[in-house]
Amino acid sequence: MKIATYNVNGVNGRLPVLLRWLGAASPDIVCLQELKAPQERFPRQEIEKAGYGAIWHGQKAWNGVAILAKGVVPVERRRGLPGDPDHLHSRYIEAEVGGLIVGGLYLPNGNPWPGPKFDYKLAWFARLQRHAKTLLKSGEPVVLAGDYNVMPTDLDVYKPERWVNDALFRPEVRKAYAKLLAQGWTDALRMIHPDERIYTFWDYFRNAYARDAGLRIDHLLLSPTLAKHLKAANVDREVRSWEKTSDHAPTWIVLAIPKGRPPAKPKSRARPAR
DNA sequence: ATGCCTATTATTAATAGA
């Protein structure tokens, strides 16, 4: 079972790149971010033709998230996080796919710091933490995948000192990410590659990809029941070199579970005697 | 260094991204 996250940076503008990558990588489940398309302009037919069912939450010009699944339509569980005061930003969508719960997210960028956008990012992060805790407590197999807009550590930035006051690397944001992990989630890329410099994003500016001036900001977090089955994780970084490509590269994991046969929900230990 | 690139939306420029 291969699960990927990909910030496409415009699902219509990048459609040839998306379809080419889907054909080459053949993921079972994909979380997409930054559709940059209103609900009615999602390229459903082209994606269906490629063999994927889809649910999506669009928005005019900005944001937008989707979940694709090979051969099936994801069963939507929710869109938006509990406690969101406006629901104007399309940044979270959650579905059941083949017995797994998949949360696809696009965390706010938050620049500039300080300011209202940064405050919104922290507030959104807090809502994500609350919802993530609820998901963990359910004991279900869950993956939370998306563009978190945070580099968790120095190892995830080509030049940490240049980013210390950026909203993607501010201590408050890194702490929020660490606090989320401390609930019991596993950062899949880091589990497989504990010491490697791995990036998922390269700026369009300054020839960043050629210089490998990258950031690791796209993450797949696994609940304990899924983390046990993690077999591989990586970034399809060559996609970043394609024509008319996104500034992010697809990031993926492989779980050693048969498709549609998720690990059994752990039994409750404290079972009343009868 | 606050610009360099790229997309969307609405009219040739503004805004957001990270």
Short mmCIF file of N, CA, C and O (backbone and C1' of nucleotides) in Angstrom, two decimals, chain A residues 14 34 60-62 106 109 149 168 201 205-206 215 244 248, chain B residues 1-10 14-18:
data_model
loop_
_atom_site.label_atom_id
_atom_site.label_comp_id
_atom_site.label_asym_id
_atom_site.label_seq_id
_atom_site.Cartn_x
_atom_site.Cartn_y
_atom_site.Cartn_z
N ARG A 14 -1.12 22.19 -13.55
CA ARG A 14 -0.12 21.11 -13.44
C ARG A 14 -0.68 19.74 -13.84
O ARG A 14 -0.05 18.72 -13.55
N GLU A 34 -3.14 22.61 -2.47
CA GLU A 34 -3.08 23.78 -3.36
C GLU A 34 -3.66 23.49 -4.73
O GLU A 34 -3.01 23.64 -5.76
N LYS A 60 -11.85 29.20 -4.72
CA LYS A 60 -11.40 30.09 -5.79
C LYS A 60 -9.98 30.60 -5.53
O LYS A 60 -9.70 31.13 -4.46
N ALA A 61 -9.10 30.40 -6.47
CA ALA A 61 -7.74 30.98 -6.50
C ALA A 61 -6.74 30.36 -5.52
O ALA A 61 -5.58 30.17 -5.86
N TRP A 62 -7.18 30.06 -4.28
CA TRP A 62 -6.22 29.64 -3.26
C TRP A 62 -6.59 28.30 -2.62
O TRP A 62 -7.73 27.85 -2.70
N TYR A 106 -3.49 21.07 4.45
CA TYR A 106 -2.63 22.14 3.93
C TYR A 106 -2.56 23.22 5.00
O TYR A 106 -3.44 24.08 5.10
N ASN A 109 0.66 28.92 5.51
CA ASN A 109 2.05 29.35 5.40
C ASN A 109 2.45 30.22 6.60
O ASN A 109 3.47 29.98 7.23
N ASN A 149 3.88 23.00 6.07
CA ASN A 149 4.55 24.30 6.09
C ASN A 149 5.40 24.50 7.33
O ASN A 149 5.43 25.58 7.93
N LEU A 168 7.83 29.41 8.58
CA LEU A 168 7.94 27.96 8.41
C LEU A 168 8.94 27.33 9.38
O LEU A 168 9.03 26.10 9.47
N PHE A 201 10.54 20.41 -1.11
CA PHE A 201 10.21 21.69 -1.75
C PHE A 201 11.49 22.42 -2.14
O PHE A 201 12.46 22.43 -1.37
N PHE A 205 12.67 30.51 -7.12
CA PHE A 205 13.67 31.58 -7.19
C PHE A 205 15.10 31.03 -7.16
O PHE A 205 15.37 29.97 -6.61
N ARG A 206 15.98 31.81 -7.68
CA ARG A 206 17.42 31.62 -7.48
C ARG A 206 17.90 30.21 -7.83
O ARG A 206 18.82 29.70 -7.19
N LEU A 215 13.70 22.50 1.22
CA LEU A 215 13.07 22.42 2.54
C LEU A 215 12.29 21.11 2.61
O LEU A 215 11.74 20.66 1.61
N LYS A 244 6.96 22.75 -16.37
CA LYS A 244 5.71 23.26 -15.77
C LYS A 244 5.35 22.50 -14.49
O LYS A 244 4.19 22.15 -14.25
N HIS A 248 6.81 21.88 -5.20
CA HIS A 248 6.94 20.72 -4.30
C HIS A 248 7.13 19.45 -5.14
O HIS A 248 6.74 19.40 -6.30
P DA B 1 21.21 44.12 4.00
"O5'" DA B 1 20.68 42.70 3.52
"C5'" DA B 1 19.32 42.51 3.46
"C4'" DA B 1 18.88 42.57 2.00
"C3'" DA B 1 17.42 42.18 1.78
"O3'" DA B 1 16.91 42.90 0.71
"C1'" DA B 1 18.75 40.76 0.54
P DT B 2 16.22 44.30 0.71
"O5'" DT B 2 14.69 44.05 0.23
"C5'" DT B 2 14.43 43.39 -0.98
"C4'" DT B 2 13.13 42.65 -0.83
"C3'" DT B 2 11.99 43.52 -0.33
"O3'" DT B 2 11.19 44.03 -1.36
"C1'" DT B 2 12.05 41.37 0.75
P DG B 3 10.50 43.43 -2.61
"O5'" DG B 3 11.62 42.83 -3.57
"C5'" DG B 3 12.43 43.67 -4.43
"C4'" DG B 3 13.35 42.81 -5.28
"C3'" DG B 3 12.65 41.89 -6.28
"O3'" DG B 3 13.40 41.87 -7.50
"C1'" DG B 3 13.90 40.58 -4.75
P DC B 4 12.70 41.59 -8.88
"O5'" DC B 4 12.97 40.03 -9.05
"C5'" DC B 4 14.07 39.57 -9.88
"C4'" DC B 4 14.46 38.20 -9.48
"C3'" DC B 4 13.49 37.07 -9.87
"O3'" DC B 4 13.97 36.50 -11.07
"C1'" DC B 4 14.48 36.72 -7.72
P DC B 5 12.97 36.01 -12.18
"O5'" DC B 5 12.21 34.77 -11.54
"C5'" DC B 5 12.79 33.48 -11.54
"C4'" DC B 5 11.74 32.46 -11.14
"C3'" DC B 5 10.62 32.27 -12.17
"O3'" DC B 5 10.41 30.88 -12.34
"C1'" DC B 5 9.70 32.82 -10.04
P DT B 6 9.55 30.34 -13.57
"O5'" DT B 6 8.08 30.28 -12.96
"C5'" DT B 6 7.73 29.22 -12.08
"C4'" DT B 6 6.31 29.42 -11.62
"C3'" DT B 6 5.29 29.65 -12.74
"O3'" DT B 6 4.37 28.58 -12.74
"C1'" DT B 6 4.94 31.12 -10.90
P DA B 7 3.21 28.51 -13.86
"O5'" DA B 7 1.90 28.84 -13.02
"C5'" DA B 7 1.49 27.96 -11.98
"C4'" DA B 7 0.42 28.64 -11.17
"C3'" DA B 7 -0.77 29.11 -12.00
"O3'" DA B 7 -1.89 28.29 -11.73
"C1'" DA B 7 -0.02 30.80 -10.48
P DT B 8 -3.25 28.51 -12.60
"O5'" DT B 8 -3.97 29.66 -11.77
"C5'" DT B 8 -4.40 29.41 -10.43
"C4'" DT B 8 -5.09 30.64 -9.89
"C3'" DT B 8 -6.27 31.13 -10.75
"O3'" DT B 8 -7.40 31.27 -9.92
"C1'" DT B 8 -4.75 32.91 -10.32
P DT B 9 -8.86 31.47 -10.58
"O5'" DT B 9 -9.03 33.05 -10.57
"C5'" DT B 9 -9.07 33.75 -9.33
"C4'" DT B 9 -9.05 35.24 -9.57
"C3'" DT B 9 -10.07 35.75 -10.59
"O3'" DT B 9 -10.85 36.78 -10.01
"C1'" DT B 9 -7.93 36.64 -11.04
P DA B 10 -12.19 37.30 -10.72
"O5'" DA B 10 -11.77 38.72 -11.30
"C5'" DA B 10 -11.15 39.69 -10.46
"C4'" DA B 10 -10.27 40.59 -11.31
"C3'" DA B 10 -11.04 41.47 -12.29
"O3'" DA B 10 -10.55 42.78 -12.20
"C1'" DA B 10 -9.34 40.28 -13.42
P DA B 14 -0.28 47.30 -8.80
"O5'" DA B 14 -1.09 46.23 -7.93
"C5'" DA B 14 -2.52 46.30 -7.87
"C4'" DA B 14 -3.04 45.04 -7.19
"C3'" DA B 14 -2.26 44.65 -5.94
"O3'" DA B 14 -3.16 44.43 -4.87
"C1'" DA B 14 -2.40 42.81 -7.44
P DT B 15 -2.60 44.16 -3.40
"O5'" DT B 15 -2.63 42.57 -3.34
"C5'" DT B 15 -3.84 41.87 -3.60
"C4'" DT B 15 -3.58 40.38 -3.56
"C3'" DT B 15 -2.71 39.93 -2.37
"O3'" DT B 15 -3.38 38.92 -1.68
"C1'" DT B 15 -1.92 38.99 -4.38
P DA B 16 -3.00 38.57 -0.17
"O5'" DA B 16 -2.30 37.14 -0.33
"C5'" DA B 16 -3.07 36.05 -0.80
"C4'" DA B 16 -2.13 34.97 -1.25
"C3'" DA B 16 -1.11 34.54 -0.20
"O3'" DA B 16 -1.45 33.23 0.20
"C1'" DA B 16 -0.12 34.75 -2.38
P DG B 17 -0.65 32.45 1.32
"O5'" DG B 17 0.44 31.65 0.50
"C5'" DG B 17 0.02 30.72 -0.48
"C4'" DG B 17 1.22 30.33 -1.29
"C3'" DG B 17 2.41 29.81 -0.47
"O3'" DG B 17 2.79 28.55 -0.96
"C1'" DG B 17 3.11 31.35 -2.09
P DA B 18 3.11 27.37 0.11
"O5'" DA B 18 4.63 27.68 0.44
"C5'" DA B 18 5.62 27.32 -0.51
"C4'" DA B 18 6.97 27.77 -0.02
"C3'" DA B 18 7.32 27.36 1.41
"O3'" DA B 18 8.68 27.01 1.47
"C1'" DA B 18 7.50 29.70 1.21
#
